[in-house]
Amino acid sequence: IFVGIFLAFFVCTITMPMKQLVTDFSIHLESVITLTKPNYQPEHFLGILGNNLLVVVGVFFLSVLYRIGGATLVLSWNAAMWATIFSYFVGMQSMGEGASIVSASSFLLAVFPHTLLEAIAYIVAAISGILLMRNFVRNTVDSATMKPVGILFLVAILFVLIGSIAETTWAPSALRWLG
């Protein structure tokens, strides 16, 4: 579902004129609208990590409260956000030279590693929250059933940590290298 939503939003937004994209998706773009390219920098690590940890915690709690509905809501929102923001930056990079497949491919190559790691973290956090609620519903809350919940949540945090490192090291290096 996540990949499908991401691709649907990406295809729709990448084909829009930039003015329409900015107008129609202003809520998605408010944090990046003044940038012409992503501002991934090592000094932003703690802010990026903090934001990504908030998303993990949000996915976890919404998955506990609403099970698959909560997970679907947050994962769908993130897929739509990423697709729209990526389309915006690809469009900004290709301004003046037309829609460039090379520009789009370069950008996606630079952001793919951290995006994949973050997506995995959010999905694992959702599974952890769903398992926690399942344990409560089945009245099987004990150390044997809670251990997998804790392990999955820690794995989600680990993926966010690695993703944040990639976002502040790999992404800026790749963007500079790919031009």
Rosetta silent file (secondary structure, phi, psi, omega in degrees, C-alpha in Angstrom):
SEQUENCE: IFVGIFLAFFVCTITMPMKQLVTDFSIHLESVITLTKPNYQPEHFLGILGNNLLVVVGVFFLSVLYRIGGATLVLSWNAAMWATIFSYFVGMQSMGEGASIVSASSFLLAVFPHTLLEAIAYIVAAISGILLMRNFVRNTVDSATMKPVGILFLVAILFVLIGSIAETTWAPSALRWLG
SCORE:     score description
SCORE:     0.000 S_00000001
   1 L     0.000  -45.508 -177.531    0.000    0.000    0.000 S_00000001
   2 H   -57.369  -50.230 -177.874    2.792    2.418    0.979 S_00000001
   3 H   -64.358  -41.094  179.299    4.662    2.003   -2.305 S_00000001
   4 H   -61.581  -45.106  178.844    1.438    2.242   -4.306 S_00000001
   5 H   -65.235  -43.418  178.373    0.385    5.482   -2.632 S_00000001
   6 H   -58.197  -49.736 -177.961    3.880    6.919   -3.026 S_00000001
   7 H   -64.259  -40.319  179.360    3.986    6.064   -6.743 S_00000001
   8 H   -62.265  -47.668  178.601    0.469    7.368   -7.382 S_00000001
   9 H   -65.447  -40.580 -178.135    1.210   10.700   -5.727 S_00000001
  10 H   -63.506  -46.930 -179.515    4.637   10.935   -7.357 S_00000001
  11 H   -62.728  -43.265 -179.923    3.294   10.304  -10.876 S_00000001
  12 H   -66.776  -43.450 -175.118    0.444   12.777  -10.373 S_00000001
  13 H   -79.913  -28.928 -179.462    2.545   15.521   -8.821 S_00000001
  14 H   -70.690  -23.956 -178.933    5.588   15.159  -11.066 S_00000001
  15 L   -91.391   -5.471  179.730    3.396   15.802  -14.115 S_00000001
  16 L   -79.754  149.159  168.984    1.786   18.952  -12.668 S_00000001
  17 L   -62.347  146.618 -174.967    2.961   22.430  -13.535 S_00000001
  18 H   -56.819  -42.131 -178.732    5.052   23.772  -10.631 S_00000001
  19 H   -61.193  -41.936  178.997    2.604   26.583   -9.837 S_00000001
  20 H   -68.180  -40.012  177.975   -0.285   24.138   -9.538 S_00000001
  21 H   -58.708  -47.766 -178.882    1.801   21.747   -7.420 S_00000001
  22 H   -64.535  -38.998 -179.412    2.698   24.531   -4.981 S_00000001
  23 H   -72.213  -49.652 -174.130   -0.916   25.722   -4.799 S_00000001
  24 H   -72.004  -27.788 -175.555   -2.632   22.335   -4.554 S_00000001
  25 L  -120.961   34.994 -177.386   -0.158   20.788   -2.109 S_00000001
  26 H   -59.835  -34.063  179.854    0.852   23.790   -0.022 S_00000001
  27 H   -65.703  -33.631  177.829    0.237   21.883    3.234 S_00000001
  28 H   -74.636  -30.875 -170.415    2.754   19.233    2.144 S_00000001
  29 H  -100.986   -0.150 -173.125    5.289   21.770    0.957 S_00000001
  30 L   -57.155  -31.576 -178.080    5.143   24.447    3.664 S_00000001
  31 L   -81.877  -14.030 -176.006    8.445   23.356    5.238 S_00000001
  32 L  -122.949    0.663 -170.804   10.383   23.318    1.954 S_00000001
  33 L   -60.350  -24.609 -179.394    8.676   25.942   -0.200 S_00000001
  34 L   -89.788   -3.100 -177.564   11.552   28.433    0.121 S_00000001
  35 L   -98.687  145.994  174.142   14.178   25.876   -0.930 S_00000001
  36 L   -99.126  -15.378  174.444   15.254   25.089   -4.474 S_00000001
  37 L  -148.804  159.390 -178.738   17.006   21.900   -3.374 S_00000001
  38 L   -60.152  146.494 -177.310   16.906   19.764   -0.251 S_00000001
  39 L  -107.495   56.264  178.912   18.851   21.153    2.659 S_00000001
  40 L   -79.446  116.195 -179.885   20.330   17.940    4.044 S_00000001
  41 L  -137.557  146.608  178.529   23.237   18.879    6.283 S_00000001
  42 H   -55.648  -33.724 -178.534   25.081   17.022    9.061 S_00000001
  43 H   -70.908  -10.200  177.293   24.269   19.815   11.524 S_00000001
  44 H   -91.146    4.188 -174.616   20.552   19.060   11.020 S_00000001
  45 H   -53.029  -51.570 -176.081   20.983   15.511   12.355 S_00000001
  46 H   -64.265  -38.655  177.711   19.343   16.030   15.758 S_00000001
  47 H   -65.704  -43.478  179.121   16.359   17.864   14.283 S_00000001
  48 H   -66.326  -44.831  177.970   15.847   15.209   11.624 S_00000001
  49 H   -60.076  -45.799  179.452   16.294   12.401   14.159 S_00000001
  50 H   -59.987  -44.721  178.864   13.845   14.074   16.544 S_00000001
  51 H   -62.690  -45.682 -178.630   11.245   14.526   13.824 S_00000001
  52 H   -66.658  -35.269  176.213   11.613   10.935   12.633 S_00000001
  53 H   -66.367  -37.545  175.827   11.379    9.613   16.206 S_00000001
  54 H   -62.040  -39.158  177.889    8.144   11.579   16.667 S_00000001
  55 H   -65.162  -42.980  178.633    6.762    9.896   13.557 S_00000001
  56 H   -59.487  -46.645  179.675    7.779    6.454   14.903 S_00000001
  57 H   -64.367  -41.070  177.526    6.076    7.174   18.222 S_00000001
  58 H   -61.945  -45.782  177.751    3.021    8.546   16.403 S_00000001
  59 H   -60.664  -44.228 -179.287    2.765    5.488   14.166 S_00000001
  60 H   -59.448  -52.550 -176.388    3.151    3.236   17.201 S_00000001
  61 H   -67.712  -39.889  176.632    0.430    4.939   19.267 S_00000001
  62 H   -65.453  -31.780  177.261   -2.010    5.301   16.383 S_00000001
  63 H   -72.736  -32.891  174.704   -1.455    1.617   15.613 S_00000001
  64 H   -66.728  -47.141 -175.620   -2.162    0.739   19.251 S_00000001
  65 H   -72.628  -43.348 -172.714   -5.341    2.830   19.278 S_00000001
  66 H  -118.400    8.750 -178.641   -6.677    2.133   15.788 S_00000001
  67 L    48.598 -126.888 -173.244   -4.646   -0.922   14.792 S_00000001
  68 H   -63.681  -29.215  177.952   -4.342   -1.245   11.005 S_00000001
  69 H   -63.743  -43.321  177.960   -6.404    1.924   10.474 S_00000001
  70 H   -65.357  -42.612  178.504   -3.914    4.031   12.437 S_00000001
  71 H   -62.579  -45.065 -179.173   -0.973    2.458   10.663 S_00000001
  72 H   -62.560  -41.429  179.935   -2.579    3.002    7.270 S_00000001
  73 H   -59.136  -53.460 -175.910   -3.359    6.634    8.067 S_00000001
  74 H   -68.686  -42.596 -179.603    0.190    7.578    9.072 S_00000001
  75 H   -65.852  -38.373  177.582    1.918    5.509    6.399 S_00000001
  76 H   -65.313  -43.515  178.796   -0.381    6.909    3.695 S_00000001
  77 H   -60.359  -45.390  179.869    0.229   10.465    4.862 S_00000001
  78 H   -64.579  -41.015  178.126    3.999    9.924    4.811 S_00000001
  79 H   -60.657  -43.687  179.023    3.895    8.347    1.347 S_00000001
  80 H   -65.704  -42.396  178.970    1.907   11.324    0.042 S_00000001
  81 H   -61.076  -51.748 -178.235    4.220   13.816    1.756 S_00000001
  82 H   -59.895  -45.349 -178.536    7.395   12.224    0.424 S_00000001
  83 H   -61.390  -43.524 -178.972    6.050   11.910   -3.104 S_00000001
  84 H   -66.986  -45.438  179.702    4.903   15.526   -3.190 S_00000001
  85 H   -65.143  -41.922  178.446    8.134   16.906   -1.701 S_00000001
  86 H   -63.131  -41.122  177.806   10.263   14.770   -4.025 S_00000001
  87 H   -61.954  -40.464  179.017    8.242   15.973   -7.023 S_00000001
  88 H   -60.389  -49.503 -178.360    8.751   19.554   -5.891 S_00000001
  89 H   -67.732  -37.622  175.922   12.537   19.187   -5.633 S_00000001
  90 H   -62.266  -43.223  178.031   12.789   17.307   -8.929 S_00000001
  91 H   -62.930  -41.999  179.165   10.766   20.107  -10.528 S_00000001
  92 H   -65.703  -38.788 -179.940   12.945   22.795   -8.948 S_00000001
  93 H   -69.090  -29.727 -175.862   16.133   21.042  -10.095 S_00000001
  94 L   -97.244    7.200  177.817   14.894   20.715  -13.641 S_00000001
  95 L   -59.964  133.771  177.036   13.651   24.325  -13.981 S_00000001
  96 L    91.010  -22.694  179.816   15.014   25.869  -17.113 S_00000001
  97 L  -117.498   11.101 -178.172   16.024   22.578  -18.673 S_00000001
  98 L    76.877  173.888  179.537   12.592   20.971  -18.887 S_00000001
  99 L   -67.671  110.341 -174.535   11.566   17.845  -17.058 S_00000001
 100 L  -102.227  122.366  176.413   14.819   15.972  -16.895 S_00000001
 101 H   -63.738  -37.266  179.995   14.873   12.215  -16.356 S_00000001
 102 H   -64.938  -43.848  179.411   18.517   12.537  -15.278 S_00000001
 103 H   -62.474  -46.565  179.270   17.639   15.195  -12.690 S_00000001
 104 H   -62.647  -44.907 -179.366   14.774   13.112  -11.319 S_00000001
 105 H   -64.565  -42.184  179.133   16.863    9.946  -11.230 S_00000001
 106 H   -61.585  -46.510 -179.987   19.778   11.712   -9.520 S_00000001
 107 H   -62.209  -47.660 -178.206   17.535   13.173   -6.853 S_00000001
 108 H   -64.324  -35.797  176.392   15.742    9.882   -6.200 S_00000001
 109 H   -63.926  -37.836 -179.202   19.059    8.022   -5.993 S_00000001
 110 H   -70.318  -36.486 -175.325   20.274   10.509   -3.389 S_00000001
 111 H   -97.041  -13.086 -176.246   17.173   10.284   -1.191 S_00000001
 112 H   -57.649  -46.437 -176.635   16.253    6.622   -1.687 S_00000001
 113 H   -57.846  -49.698 -177.816   18.474    5.118    1.051 S_00000001
 114 H   -72.614  -31.198  178.136   17.173    7.231    3.920 S_00000001
 115 H   -65.305  -43.511  178.292   13.611    7.139    2.615 S_00000001
 116 H   -63.011  -45.044  179.445   13.667    3.339    2.512 S_00000001
 117 H   -62.182  -42.184  178.326   15.150    3.127    6.011 S_00000001
 118 H   -66.778  -41.403  178.389   12.555    5.517    7.412 S_00000001
 119 H   -60.888  -43.540  177.648    9.706    3.674    5.676 S_00000001
 120 H   -61.116  -43.355  179.508   10.906    0.389    7.159 S_00000001
 121 H   -59.366  -44.402 -177.611   11.096    2.027   10.602 S_00000001
 122 H   -68.073  -38.799  178.431    7.534    3.318   10.353 S_00000001
 123 H   -66.714  -42.814  178.788    6.186   -0.032    9.158 S_00000001
 124 H   -65.064  -39.994  177.266    8.012   -1.907   11.952 S_00000001
 125 H   -63.179  -39.375  177.469    6.695    0.596   14.534 S_00000001
 126 H   -63.045  -44.173  178.781    3.167    0.035   13.194 S_00000001
 127 H   -61.880  -41.658  178.373    3.552   -3.731   13.495 S_00000001
 128 H   -59.708  -46.212  178.920    4.827   -3.282   17.057 S_00000001
 129 H   -64.379  -41.011  178.395    1.780   -1.189   17.996 S_00000001
 130 H   -63.859  -41.863  178.156   -0.625   -3.636   16.371 S_00000001
 131 H   -64.407  -38.744  177.868    0.984   -6.533   18.257 S_00000001
 132 H   -59.958  -48.494  179.802    0.714   -4.636   21.538 S_00000001
 133 H   -64.059  -38.507  177.343   -3.007   -4.089   21.046 S_00000001
 134 H   -59.291  -41.694  178.059   -3.453   -7.708   19.986 S_00000001
 135 H   -61.585  -41.577  178.416   -1.843   -8.773   23.258 S_00000001
 136 H   -66.142  -44.872 -178.876   -4.246   -6.574   25.231 S_00000001
 137 H   -62.204  -40.182 -179.579   -7.302   -7.789   23.295 S_00000001
 138 L   -84.412   -0.794 -179.015   -6.322  -11.431   23.792 S_00000001
 139 L    55.571   43.481  179.798   -5.440  -10.742   27.429 S_00000001
 140 L  -120.741   45.461 -179.141   -1.968  -12.190   26.881 S_00000001
 141 L   -87.369   99.441  175.218    0.112   -9.387   28.295 S_00000001
 142 L  -147.488  177.343 -174.723    3.156  -11.093   29.774 S_00000001
 143 H   -62.686  -32.317 -179.614    6.892  -11.011   29.215 S_00000001
 144 H   -68.383  -37.058 -178.781    6.734  -13.663   26.477 S_00000001
 145 H   -87.954  -22.386 -178.940    4.226  -11.706   24.375 S_00000001
 146 H   -85.754  -22.517 -179.023    5.628   -8.262   25.159 S_00000001
 147 H   -58.710  -47.450  178.056    9.229   -9.071   24.257 S_00000001
 148 H   -61.545  -34.457  178.127    8.563   -9.087   20.472 S_00000001
 149 H   -61.716  -48.382  179.665    6.709   -5.765   20.813 S_00000001
 150 H   -64.075  -42.354  179.417    9.705   -4.182   22.542 S_00000001
 151 H   -62.735  -45.166  179.493   12.202   -5.691   20.132 S_00000001
 152 H   -62.835  -40.632  179.444   10.251   -4.463   17.103 S_00000001
 153 H   -63.826  -41.599  177.232    9.966   -0.976   18.571 S_00000001
 154 H   -65.222  -36.748  175.850   13.728   -0.882   19.214 S_00000001
 155 H   -62.786  -41.350  177.750   14.352   -2.095   15.645 S_00000001
 156 H   -60.447  -43.741  178.464   12.166    0.780   14.407 S_00000001
 157 H   -63.666  -40.850  178.269   14.253    3.246   16.433 S_00000001
 158 H   -61.715  -43.859  178.385   17.455    1.705   15.071 S_00000001
 159 H   -63.836  -37.606  177.068   16.209    2.092   11.476 S_00000001
 160 H   -64.986  -41.953  178.690   15.291    5.734   12.183 S_00000001
 161 H   -61.088  -48.702  179.237   18.747    6.360   13.618 S_00000001
 162 H   -64.168  -41.205  178.292   20.455    4.815   10.580 S_00000001
 163 H   -62.649  -39.441  178.693   18.046    6.633    8.250 S_00000001
 164 H   -67.462  -37.006  175.507   18.777    9.969    9.918 S_00000001
 165 H   -64.191  -44.973  178.668   22.504    9.366    9.549 S_00000001
 166 H   -62.595  -37.880 -178.415   21.996    8.545    5.859 S_00000001
 167 H   -67.071  -29.871 -177.792   19.820   11.633    5.423 S_00000001
 168 H  -101.579   -4.012  177.338   22.514   13.929    6.802 S_00000001
 169 L  -121.268  -61.003 -177.671   25.544   12.226    5.246 S_00000001
 170 H   -63.109  -50.350 -174.723   24.686   10.184    2.135 S_00000001
 171 H   -57.326  -51.152 -179.813   21.976   12.493    0.748 S_00000001
 172 H   -65.506  -36.809  178.192   24.033   15.721    0.694 S_00000001
 173 H   -64.260  -45.324 -179.681   27.117   13.890   -0.618 S_00000001
 174 H   -65.072  -40.299  178.978   25.130   12.163   -3.343 S_00000001
 175 H   -64.547  -39.241  176.451   23.374   15.373   -4.349 S_00000001
 176 H   -66.821  -44.900 -177.540   26.723   17.177   -4.664 S_00000001
 177 H   -65.716  -41.263 -177.615   28.294   14.262   -6.529 S_00000001
 178 H   -80.754   -9.682  173.257   25.360   13.795   -8.901 S_00000001
 179 L    87.223    0.000    0.000   25.270   17.493   -9.594 S_00000001
